[in-house]
Coordinates of C-alpha atoms and ligand atoms in Angstrom, one line a residue:
X1 CA -9.4 -74.7 -6.9
X2 CA -11.9 -77.1 -5.4
X3 CA -10.3 -80.6 -4.9
X4 CA -12.2 -83.9 -4.9
X5 CA -11.8 -85.9 -1.7
X6 CA -10.3 -89.3 -1.3
X7 CA -7.1 -88.3 -3.0
X8 CA -5.0 -90.4 -0.7
X9 CA -4.9 -93.0 -3.4
X10 CA -3.0 -90.8 -5.8
X11 CA -1.5 -88.1 -3.6
X12 CA 1.3 -88.7 -1.1
X13 CA 1.3 -87.3 2.3
X14 CA 3.3 -84.1 2.5
X15 CA 4.0 -82.1 5.6
X16 CA 4.9 -78.4 5.3
X17 CA 8.6 -78.0 4.6
X18 CA 10.8 -78.2 7.7
X19 CA 13.6 -75.8 8.0
X20 CA 17.1 -77.3 7.7
X21 CA 18.5 -78.4 11.1
X22 CA 21.5 -76.2 10.7
X23 CA 19.5 -73.1 9.8
X24 CA 16.8 -73.6 12.5
X25 CA 19.3 -74.3 15.3
X26 CA 20.8 -70.9 14.8
X27 CA 17.6 -69.0 15.6
X28 CA 14.4 -69.3 17.6
X29 CA 11.8 -69.3 14.8
X30 CA 9.3 -72.2 14.3
X31 CA 10.6 -75.3 12.7
X32 CA 7.8 -75.9 10.2
X33 CA 7.0 -73.6 7.4
X34 CA 3.4 -72.7 6.5
X35 CA 1.5 -74.6 3.8
X36 CA 0.6 -72.5 0.7
X37 CA -3.1 -72.6 0.0
X38 CA -2.8 -75.0 -2.9
X39 CA -0.8 -77.5 -0.8
X40 CA -3.2 -77.2 2.1
X41 CA -6.2 -77.9 -0.2
X42 CA -4.4 -80.8 -1.8
X43 CA -3.4 -82.4 1.4
X44 CA -6.9 -81.8 2.9
X45 CA -8.3 -83.6 -0.1
X46 CA -6.5 -86.8 0.9
X47 CA -9.2 -87.3 3.6
X48 CA -11.3 -90.3 3.0
X49 CA -14.4 -88.8 4.7
X50 CA -14.8 -92.2 6.4
X51 CA -18.1 -93.1 8.1
X52 CA -16.7 -93.2 11.6
X53 CA -14.1 -90.4 11.8
X54 CA -11.6 -91.8 14.3
X55 CA -9.6 -88.6 14.0
X56 CA -12.6 -86.8 15.6
X57 CA -13.2 -89.5 18.1
X58 CA -9.6 -89.4 19.3
X59 CA -9.5 -85.6 19.5
X60 CA -10.0 -84.4 23.1
X61 CA -12.1 -81.6 21.6
X62 CA -14.0 -83.8 19.2
X63 CA -13.1 -81.4 16.5
X64 CA -15.1 -81.9 13.3
X65 CA -12.0 -82.6 11.3
X66 CA -13.5 -84.3 8.2
X67 CA -15.8 -81.3 7.7
X68 CA -13.0 -78.6 7.9
X69 CA -10.8 -80.8 5.7
X70 CA -13.5 -80.9 3.0
X71 CA -14.1 -77.2 3.2
X72 CA -10.4 -76.5 2.9
X73 CA -10.2 -78.8 -0.1
X74 CA -13.1 -76.8 -1.6
X75 CA -11.3 -73.5 -0.9
X76 CA -14.0 -72.4 1.5
X77 CA -11.6 -71.3 4.1
X78 CA -13.8 -68.9 6.1
X79 CA -16.3 -71.7 6.7
X80 CA -13.5 -74.1 7.5
X81 CA -12.3 -71.7 10.2
X82 CA -15.9 -71.4 11.5
X83 CA -16.1 -75.1 11.9
X84 CA -12.6 -75.5 13.4
X85 CA -13.1 -72.7 15.9
X86 CA -16.6 -73.9 16.9
X87 CA -15.1 -76.6 19.1
X88 CA -11.5 -75.3 19.7
X89 CA -10.6 -72.0 21.4
X90 CA -7.0 -72.0 20.0
X91 CA -6.9 -74.1 16.8
X92 CA -3.7 -72.4 15.6
X93 CA -2.0 -73.4 18.9
X94 CA -3.2 -77.0 18.7
X95 CA -2.1 -77.1 15.0
X96 CA 1.4 -76.3 16.3
X97 CA 1.8 -78.2 19.6
X98 CA -0.6 -81.1 19.7
X99 CA 1.0 -84.5 19.5
X100 CA -1.1 -85.4 16.4
X101 CA 0.9 -88.6 16.0
X102 CA -0.8 -89.9 19.2
X103 CA -4.2 -88.2 18.6
X104 CA -6.0 -87.4 15.4
X105 CA -3.4 -88.3 12.8
X106 CA -2.4 -91.5 14.7
X107 CA -6.0 -92.7 14.3
X108 CA -6.6 -91.6 10.7
X109 CA -8.0 -94.7 8.9
X110 CA -5.6 -94.2 5.9
X111 CA -2.6 -94.1 8.3
X112 CA -2.0 -97.8 7.6
X113 CA -0.4 -98.0 4.2
X114 CA -1.0 -94.5 2.9
X115 CA 0.1 -92.3 5.8
X116 CA -2.4 -90.0 7.6
X117 CA -3.9 -86.8 6.4
X118 CA -1.7 -83.9 7.7
X119 CA -4.4 -82.7 10.0
X120 CA -2.3 -80.5 12.3
X121 CA -0.7 -78.6 9.5
X122 CA -4.0 -77.9 7.8
X123 CA -5.5 -76.7 11.1
X124 CA -2.6 -74.3 11.5
X125 CA -3.0 -73.1 7.9
X126 CA -6.8 -72.5 8.3
X127 CA -6.4 -70.5 11.5
X128 CA -3.3 -68.5 10.5
X129 CA -5.3 -67.5 7.3
X130 CA -8.2 -66.5 9.5
X131 CA -5.9 -64.2 11.6
X132 CA -4.5 -62.7 8.4
X133 CA -7.9 -62.0 6.9
X134 CA -9.3 -60.6 10.1
X135 CA -11.9 -63.4 10.7
X136 CA -10.8 -64.0 14.3
X137 CA -12.9 -61.7 16.5
X138 CA -12.8 -60.9 20.2
X139 CA -15.4 -62.6 22.4
X140 CA -18.6 -60.7 21.7
X141 CA -21.5 -61.2 24.2
X142 CA -24.9 -60.9 22.8
X143 CA -26.0 -59.5 26.1
X144 CA -24.2 -58.6 29.3
X145 CA -24.9 -60.5 32.5
X146 CA -24.1 -58.9 35.8
X147 CA -22.6 -62.0 37.5
X148 CA -18.9 -62.2 37.7
X149 CA -16.5 -65.1 37.5
X150 CA -12.9 -65.1 38.9
X151 CA -10.5 -67.4 37.2
X152 CA -7.1 -68.3 38.9
X153 CA -4.5 -69.1 36.2
X154 CA -4.3 -67.7 32.7
X155 CA -3.1 -70.9 31.0
X156 CA -5.0 -72.7 28.3
X157 CA -7.7 -74.0 30.7
X158 CA -8.3 -70.6 32.4
X159 CA -8.2 -68.7 29.1
X160 CA -10.6 -71.2 27.3
X161 CA -13.0 -70.9 30.2
X162 CA -12.7 -67.1 30.2
X163 CA -13.5 -66.9 26.5
X164 CA -16.6 -69.1 26.7
X165 CA -17.9 -67.3 29.8
X166 CA -17.3 -63.8 28.4
X167 CA -19.1 -64.9 25.2
X168 CA -22.1 -65.8 27.3
X169 CA -22.0 -62.3 28.8
X170 CA -20.4 -62.9 32.2
X171 CA -18.0 -60.4 33.8
X172 CA -14.7 -62.3 33.8
X173 CA -11.5 -61.6 35.7
X174 CA -8.4 -63.7 35.2
X175 CA -5.8 -63.7 38.0
X176 CA -2.2 -64.9 37.3
X177 CA 1.0 -64.7 39.2
X178 CA 3.0 -64.1 36.1
X179 CA 3.3 -60.8 34.2
X180 CA 1.9 -62.3 31.0
X181 CA -1.1 -64.4 30.2
X182 CA -0.7 -67.8 28.5
X183 CA 0.6 -70.1 31.3
X184 CA 3.0 -72.8 29.9
X185 CA 2.1 -71.6 26.4
X186 CA 4.2 -68.5 27.2
X187 CA 6.7 -69.6 29.7
X188 CA 7.1 -73.4 29.2
X189 CA 6.8 -74.3 25.5
X190 CA 9.8 -72.8 23.6
X191 CA 9.4 -70.3 20.7
X192 CA 10.7 -72.8 18.1
X193 CA 7.5 -74.9 18.7
X194 CA 5.1 -72.0 19.4
X195 CA 6.0 -68.4 18.6
X196 CA 5.0 -66.2 21.4
X197 CA 3.2 -63.7 19.2
X198 CA 0.6 -66.5 18.5
X199 CA -0.3 -66.5 22.2
X200 CA -0.1 -62.8 22.7
X201 CA -2.5 -61.9 20.0
X202 CA -5.2 -64.1 21.6
X203 CA -4.6 -62.4 25.0
X204 CA -4.9 -59.0 23.3
X205 CA -8.2 -60.0 21.8
X206 CA -9.5 -61.1 25.2
X207 CA -8.6 -57.7 26.6
X208 CA -10.5 -56.1 23.7
X209 CA -13.5 -58.4 24.4
X210 CA -13.7 -57.1 28.0
X211 CA -12.0 -59.9 29.9
X212 CA -10.1 -58.3 32.9
X213 CA -6.5 -59.5 33.6
X214 CA -5.0 -59.1 37.1
X215 CA -1.5 -60.1 36.4
X216 CA 1.4 -60.2 38.9
X217 CA -1.2 -61.4 41.4
X218 CA -0.5 -64.6 43.2
X219 CA -3.6 -66.1 44.8
X220 CA -2.8 -67.2 48.3
X221 CA -0.2 -64.4 48.7
X222 CA -1.6 -61.2 47.2
X223 CA -5.3 -62.1 47.5
X224 CA -7.0 -65.1 49.2
X225 CA -9.3 -67.6 47.8
X226 CA -11.9 -66.5 50.4
X227 CA -11.7 -62.9 49.1
X228 CA -12.2 -64.1 45.5
X229 CA -15.3 -66.1 46.6
X230 CA -16.7 -63.0 48.2
X231 CA -16.0 -61.0 45.1
X232 CA -17.2 -63.3 42.4
X233 CA -20.3 -65.5 41.9
X234 CA -18.1 -68.4 41.0
X235 CA -14.4 -69.1 41.0
X236 CA -12.4 -71.5 38.7
X237 CA -9.0 -72.8 39.8
X238 CA -6.8 -73.5 36.8
X239 CA -3.3 -73.2 38.3
X240 CA -1.5 -76.0 36.5
X241 CA 1.2 -78.2 38.0
X242 CA 4.6 -76.8 38.8
X243 CA 6.4 -78.8 41.5
X244 CA 9.4 -80.4 39.7
X245 CA 10.1 -84.0 40.5
X246 CA 13.6 -84.4 41.9
X247 CA 16.4 -86.9 41.7
X248 CA 17.7 -88.4 44.9
X249 CA 21.3 -88.9 44.1
X250 CA 24.6 -87.5 45.4
X251 CA 25.4 -84.1 44.1
X252 CA 21.8 -83.2 43.2
X253 CA 22.2 -79.9 45.1
X254 CA 25.4 -78.8 43.4
X255 CA 25.2 -75.4 41.6
X256 CA 24.7 -76.1 37.9
X257 CA 22.1 -78.7 38.5
X258 CA 18.9 -76.9 37.7
X259 CA 15.1 -77.6 37.2
X260 CA 13.8 -77.8 33.7
X261 CA 11.1 -75.1 34.1
X262 CA 13.5 -72.6 35.7
X263 CA 15.7 -73.1 32.7
X264 CA 12.9 -72.8 30.1
X265 CA 11.3 -69.8 31.8
X266 CA 14.6 -67.9 31.8
X267 CA 15.1 -68.7 28.1
X268 CA 11.5 -67.7 27.2
X269 CA 11.8 -64.5 29.2
X270 CA 15.0 -63.7 27.5
X271 CA 13.4 -64.3 24.1
X272 CA 10.5 -62.0 25.1
X273 CA 13.1 -59.2 25.8
X274 CA 13.1 -59.3 29.6
X275 CA 16.1 -58.7 31.8
X276 CA 17.0 -62.1 33.1
X277 CA 19.9 -62.0 35.6
X278 CA 20.2 -65.8 35.9
X279 CA 20.6 -65.9 32.2
X280 CA 23.1 -63.1 32.0
X281 CA 25.2 -64.5 34.9
X282 CA 25.3 -67.9 33.2
X283 CA 23.4 -69.9 35.8
X284 CA 20.5 -70.6 33.4
X285 CA 22.3 -70.3 30.1
X286 CA 23.9 -73.2 28.2
X287 CA 26.2 -71.2 26.0
X288 CA 29.6 -72.9 25.6
X289 CA 28.6 -75.6 28.2
X290 CA 28.5 -79.3 28.1
X291 CA 24.8 -79.9 28.9
X292 CA 23.2 -83.1 30.2
X293 CA 19.4 -83.3 30.3
X294 CA 17.9 -86.0 32.4
X295 CA 14.4 -87.3 31.3
X296 CA 12.7 -88.4 28.1
X297 CA 9.5 -86.5 27.9
X298 CA 8.5 -83.4 25.9
X299 CA 10.0 -81.1 28.5
X300 CA 13.3 -82.9 28.2
X301 CA 13.1 -82.4 24.4
X302 CA 12.4 -78.7 24.8
X303 CA 15.4 -78.4 27.1
X304 CA 17.9 -80.2 24.8
X305 CA 16.7 -78.1 21.8
X306 CA 16.9 -74.9 23.8
X307 CA 20.4 -75.7 24.8
X308 CA 21.4 -76.3 21.2
X309 CA 20.0 -72.9 20.2
X310 CA 21.9 -71.2 23.1
X311 CA 25.1 -72.5 21.7
X312 CA 26.0 -75.3 24.1
X313 CA 29.3 -77.1 23.4
X314 CA 27.5 -80.5 23.6
X315 CA 24.0 -81.7 24.5
X316 CA 23.3 -85.2 25.8
X317 CA 19.9 -86.6 26.8
X318 CA 20.0 -89.3 29.5
X319 CA 16.9 -91.5 29.5
X320 CA 16.5 -94.6 31.6
X321 CA 14.3 -96.5 29.2
X322 CA 14.8 -97.1 25.5
X323 CA 13.7 -95.0 22.5
X324 CA 10.5 -97.0 22.0
X325 CA 9.4 -96.3 25.5
X326 CA 10.0 -92.6 25.5
X327 CA 7.0 -90.6 26.7
X328 CA 7.8 -87.7 24.5
X329 CA 6.5 -87.2 20.9
X330 CA 8.6 -89.1 18.4
X331 CA 8.4 -86.0 16.1
X332 CA 10.3 -84.0 18.7
X333 CA 12.8 -86.7 19.4
X334 CA 13.6 -86.8 15.6
X335 CA 13.9 -83.0 15.5
X336 CA 16.3 -83.1 18.5
X337 CA 18.3 -85.8 16.8
X338 CA 18.6 -83.8 13.6
X339 CA 19.7 -80.8 15.6
X340 CA 22.7 -82.7 17.0
X341 CA 21.5 -83.9 20.4
X342 CA 23.2 -87.1 21.6
X343 CA 20.9 -89.7 23.2
X344 CA 22.0 -92.1 25.9
X345 CA 19.1 -94.5 26.1
X346 CA 18.8 -97.0 29.0
X347 CA 21.0 -94.8 31.2
X348 CA 20.3 -93.1 34.5
X349 CA 22.3 -90.7 36.7
X350 CA 24.0 -92.3 39.7
X351 CA 25.7 -89.1 40.9
X352 CA 26.4 -85.6 39.9
X353 CA 30.1 -84.9 40.5
X354 CA 32.1 -81.8 41.2
X355 CA 33.3 -79.8 44.2
X356 CA 32.0 -76.2 44.0
X357 CA 29.7 -76.8 41.1
X358 CA 28.7 -79.6 38.8
X359 CA 31.5 -81.0 36.6
X360 CA 30.1 -84.3 35.5
X361 CA 27.5 -87.0 35.7
X362 CA 28.2 -90.6 36.7
X363 CA 25.7 -92.7 34.9
X364 CA 24.5 -96.2 35.1
X365 CA 23.5 -98.5 32.3
X366 CA 20.0 -99.9 32.7
X367 CA 17.9 -102.7 31.1
X368 CA 14.2 -103.3 30.8
X369 CA 13.1 -106.2 33.0
X370 CA 9.7 -107.8 33.7
X371 CA 6.5 -105.8 33.4
X372 CA 5.0 -104.5 36.6
X373 CA 1.3 -104.6 37.6
X374 CA 0.6 -101.8 35.1
X375 CA 2.2 -103.8 32.3
X376 CA 5.1 -101.4 31.9
X377 CA 8.6 -103.0 31.9
X378 CA 10.6 -102.4 35.1
X379 CA 13.9 -100.5 34.7
X380 CA 16.8 -102.3 36.3
X381 CA 20.5 -101.4 36.6
X382 CA 23.2 -103.5 34.9
X383 CA 26.0 -104.3 37.4
X384 CA 29.4 -102.7 36.7
X385 CA 28.2 -100.8 33.7
X386 CA 28.7 -97.2 34.7
X387 CA 30.1 -94.4 32.5
X388 CA 31.0 -90.8 33.0
X389 CA 29.9 -87.6 31.1
X390 CA 31.3 -84.2 31.3
X391 CA 28.7 -81.6 32.4
X392 CA 28.8 -77.9 33.3
X393 CA 25.0 -77.8 33.3
X394 CA 22.6 -80.5 34.3
X395 CA 18.9 -80.0 33.7
X396 CA 16.4 -82.2 35.5
X397 CA 13.3 -82.8 33.4
X398 CA 11.5 -85.6 35.3
X399 CA 8.0 -84.3 35.2
X400 CA 5.8 -82.2 37.5
X401 CA 3.5 -82.7 40.5
X402 CA 0.9 -80.2 41.9
X403 CA 2.0 -77.8 44.6
X404 CA 0.2 -78.2 47.9
X405 CA -2.7 -76.0 46.9
X406 CA -4.8 -76.3 50.2
X407 CA -1.7 -74.9 52.0
X408 CA -0.8 -72.3 49.3
X409 CA -4.4 -71.1 49.4
X410 CA -4.7 -71.6 53.1
X411 CA -7.9 -73.5 52.4
X412 CA -7.8 -76.9 54.1
X413 CA -11.3 -77.7 53.0
X414 CA -10.1 -77.9 49.4
X415 CA -9.8 -81.7 49.0
X416 CA -7.0 -83.2 46.9
X417 CA -6.3 -86.7 45.6
X418 CA -3.4 -88.8 46.7
X419 CA -1.4 -87.3 43.9
X420 CA -2.1 -83.8 45.1
X421 CA -4.4 -82.9 42.2
X422 CA -7.6 -81.2 43.1
X423 CA -10.6 -83.4 43.7
X424 CA -13.7 -82.4 41.8
X425 CA -17.1 -83.9 41.1
X426 CA -16.3 -85.1 37.6
X427 CA -19.9 -84.4 36.4
X428 CA -20.0 -80.8 37.7
X429 CA -16.3 -80.0 37.9
X430 CA -17.0 -78.4 41.2
X431 CA -14.7 -78.9 44.3
X432 CA -16.1 -79.5 47.7
X433 CA -16.3 -75.7 48.1
X434 CA -19.6 -74.5 46.7
X435 CA -19.1 -72.3 43.6
X436 CA -15.4 -73.2 43.4
X437 CA -14.6 -75.2 40.2
X438 CA -11.3 -76.6 38.9
X439 CA -9.9 -77.5 35.5
X440 CA -6.8 -78.3 33.5
X441 CA -3.5 -79.8 34.8
X442 CA -4.4 -79.1 38.4
X443 CA -7.2 -81.7 38.2
X444 CA -5.8 -84.0 35.5
X445 CA -2.0 -83.9 36.4
X446 CA 0.6 -82.8 33.8
X447 CA -1.2 -83.2 30.4
X448 CA -1.6 -81.3 27.1
X449 CA -2.8 -78.0 25.9
X450 CA -5.7 -79.6 24.1
X451 CA -7.0 -81.2 27.3
X452 CA -6.6 -77.8 29.1
X453 CA -8.8 -76.3 26.4
X454 CA -11.4 -79.0 26.7
X455 CA -11.5 -78.8 30.5
X456 CA -11.7 -75.0 30.4
X457 CA -14.6 -75.1 28.0
X458 CA -16.4 -77.8 30.0
X459 CA -15.9 -75.9 33.2
X460 CA -17.4 -72.8 31.6
X461 CA -20.6 -74.7 30.8
X462 CA -20.8 -76.1 34.3
X463 CA -20.3 -72.6 35.9
X464 CA -23.0 -71.2 33.6
X465 CA -25.3 -74.1 34.7
X466 CA -24.5 -73.4 38.4
X467 CA -25.2 -69.7 38.1
X468 CA -28.4 -70.3 36.2
X469 CA -29.6 -72.9 38.7
X470 CA -29.2 -70.3 41.5
X471 CA -31.9 -68.3 39.8
X472 CA -32.8 -65.1 41.6
X473 CA -29.9 -65.3 44.2
X474 CA -28.6 -61.7 44.1
X475 CA -25.2 -61.6 42.5
X476 CA -22.2 -59.7 43.7
X477 CA -21.4 -57.1 41.1
X478 CA -18.1 -57.1 39.4
X479 CA -15.7 -54.4 40.4
Ligands
FAD1 C1 8.1 -77.5 28.9 C2 6.8 -77.9 28.6 C3 6.4 -78.2 27.2 C4 5.2 -78.6 26.9 N1 4.9 -78.8 25.6 C5 3.7 -79.2 25.2 C6 3.4 -79.4 23.9 O1 4.2 -79.3 23.0 N2 2.1 -79.7 23.5 C7 1.1 -79.8 24.5 O2 0.0 -80.1 24.1 N3 1.4 -79.6 25.8 C8 2.6 -79.3 26.2 N4 2.9 -79.1 27.5 C9 1.8 -79.3 28.5 C10 0.9 -78.0 28.5 O3 1.6 -76.9 28.4 C11 0.0 -78.1 29.8 O4 -0.6 -79.3 29.8 C12 -1.0 -76.9 29.8 O5 -0.4 -75.7 29.6 C13 -1.9 -77.0 31.0 O6 -2.8 -75.9 31.0 P1 -3.3 -75.3 32.4 O7 -4.1 -74.1 32.0 O8 -4.0 -76.4 33.2 O9 -2.0 -74.8 33.2 P2 -0.8 -73.8 32.9 O10 -0.6 -73.7 31.5 O11 0.3 -74.3 33.8 O12 -1.3 -72.4 33.5 C14 -1.5 -72.2 34.8 C15 -1.4 -70.8 35.2 O13 -1.8 -70.6 36.5 C16 -0.9 -69.6 37.1 N5 -0.9 -69.8 38.6 C17 -0.4 -70.9 39.2 N6 -0.6 -70.7 40.6 C18 -1.1 -69.5 40.7 C19 -1.5 -68.7 41.9 N7 -1.4 -69.2 43.1 N8 -2.0 -67.5 41.7 C20 -2.2 -67.0 40.4 N9 -1.8 -67.7 39.3 C21 -1.3 -68.9 39.5 C22 0.4 -69.9 36.4 O14 1.2 -68.7 36.5 C23 0.0 -70.2 35.0 O15 0.0 -69.1 34.2 C24 4.2 -78.7 27.9 C25 4.5 -78.5 29.2 C26 5.8 -78.1 29.6 C27 6.1 -77.8 31.0

């Protein structure tokens, strides 16, 4: 039934039902249930169709949100999907994992007083319906072009660029060191936020659309950047950031103190049905253990909630600032809290204790002092305010930095910033090496899926412009 818009005055915000904490902690399924069509239409009709759509302005993809909300309210779902997918390569994934509270929904004009339109849930509904109905098609070039593009990294940035370039008719090969495409969408983000099937079906469509995947191929080890430049007319580097930030405190090297991504990759692999010796032998398995996770971002929240599902005896999150200053999404903090995670705010590890392996954490109480030059309050220890926690597994989730890519690729001419991210001309997205472009976290630093998609799409446009500008230069044929 077609709904009139502006219904926020009479209709309350309703998110899709969330599975009960006890039920969802016992399995790996997604937390939120799907909207039924009627509920999606009704919630979409709450949009005020405001003159300046701040949701769109604050979306990294500038998604035309008011239009697809209106189409959903009118029951015109195929058109809603057309509009949603015109600017977004993976709307069903953004609907699941974007921090909407900080982006579109956080900037909805009815947010103040009426609570925002449930944009993410409607986006997920539209695209899941499109998959069900068969409206989602593989990239289909109108004409083939003989030039080829090599993309290093099959995460959201590399996959989004591949889809755009293939649609334009280029011969596209994606190289990834992992055995599956998807990057952190497969091996970082846990199943309870993003079911793996949702990523795999996109990958399968790209294979159907003629995109070549060279998996288990680590660039720098199995093939050099120089070889890729010889082989392809342009190369895009979209390798993400993976070097875990460490903690310099006594006991940090003890067995049982592990890096967040090692832990999450093992868990995701296990869920995908792989043999994971580190999981089987208990090194990366929280079952029956007292787990302490250090950090307060989304990765930390993913670790604590994974540990709950693995059957940990207790799960504690240590974060040196307070709840209000947590970098992670408040929605995920709330979910973790409901699932039984204990939070120790304003607390930092002083030492990891134990002889042959970790047995505990000695922590220090902190307080927030004066702001520094960036305006953020400094964290300072409170004297004589330590406490101890029992821990059989400590997971360090303190963020990620880029690997040393010029060294890994043996390409000293690849310039990096002082943070180690790749330096590009921000207008053309090209590095100092002609024909070598870069996009996603490796340029931006650890960020979000939606920014990866945006950068990948932009890079595709720039690569197309670069190849077109070369005009008649003979291209190297794809293999
Ligand atoms: C635990 C965790 C949870 C997250 N949760 C969210 C969330 O809920 N919402 C959100 O929006 N964002 C989230 N993020 C961030 C988001 O996943 C990243 O910002 C995004 O995936 C970056 O995309 P990318 O394509 O730049 O890199 P990646 O996704 O990291 O992909 C890079 C790819 O490059 C490959 N690669 C690297 N080096 C080489 C090489 N030498 N040769 C070949 N291949 C190589 C890697 O194997 C990988 O597949 C999360 C991140 C983590 C770690």
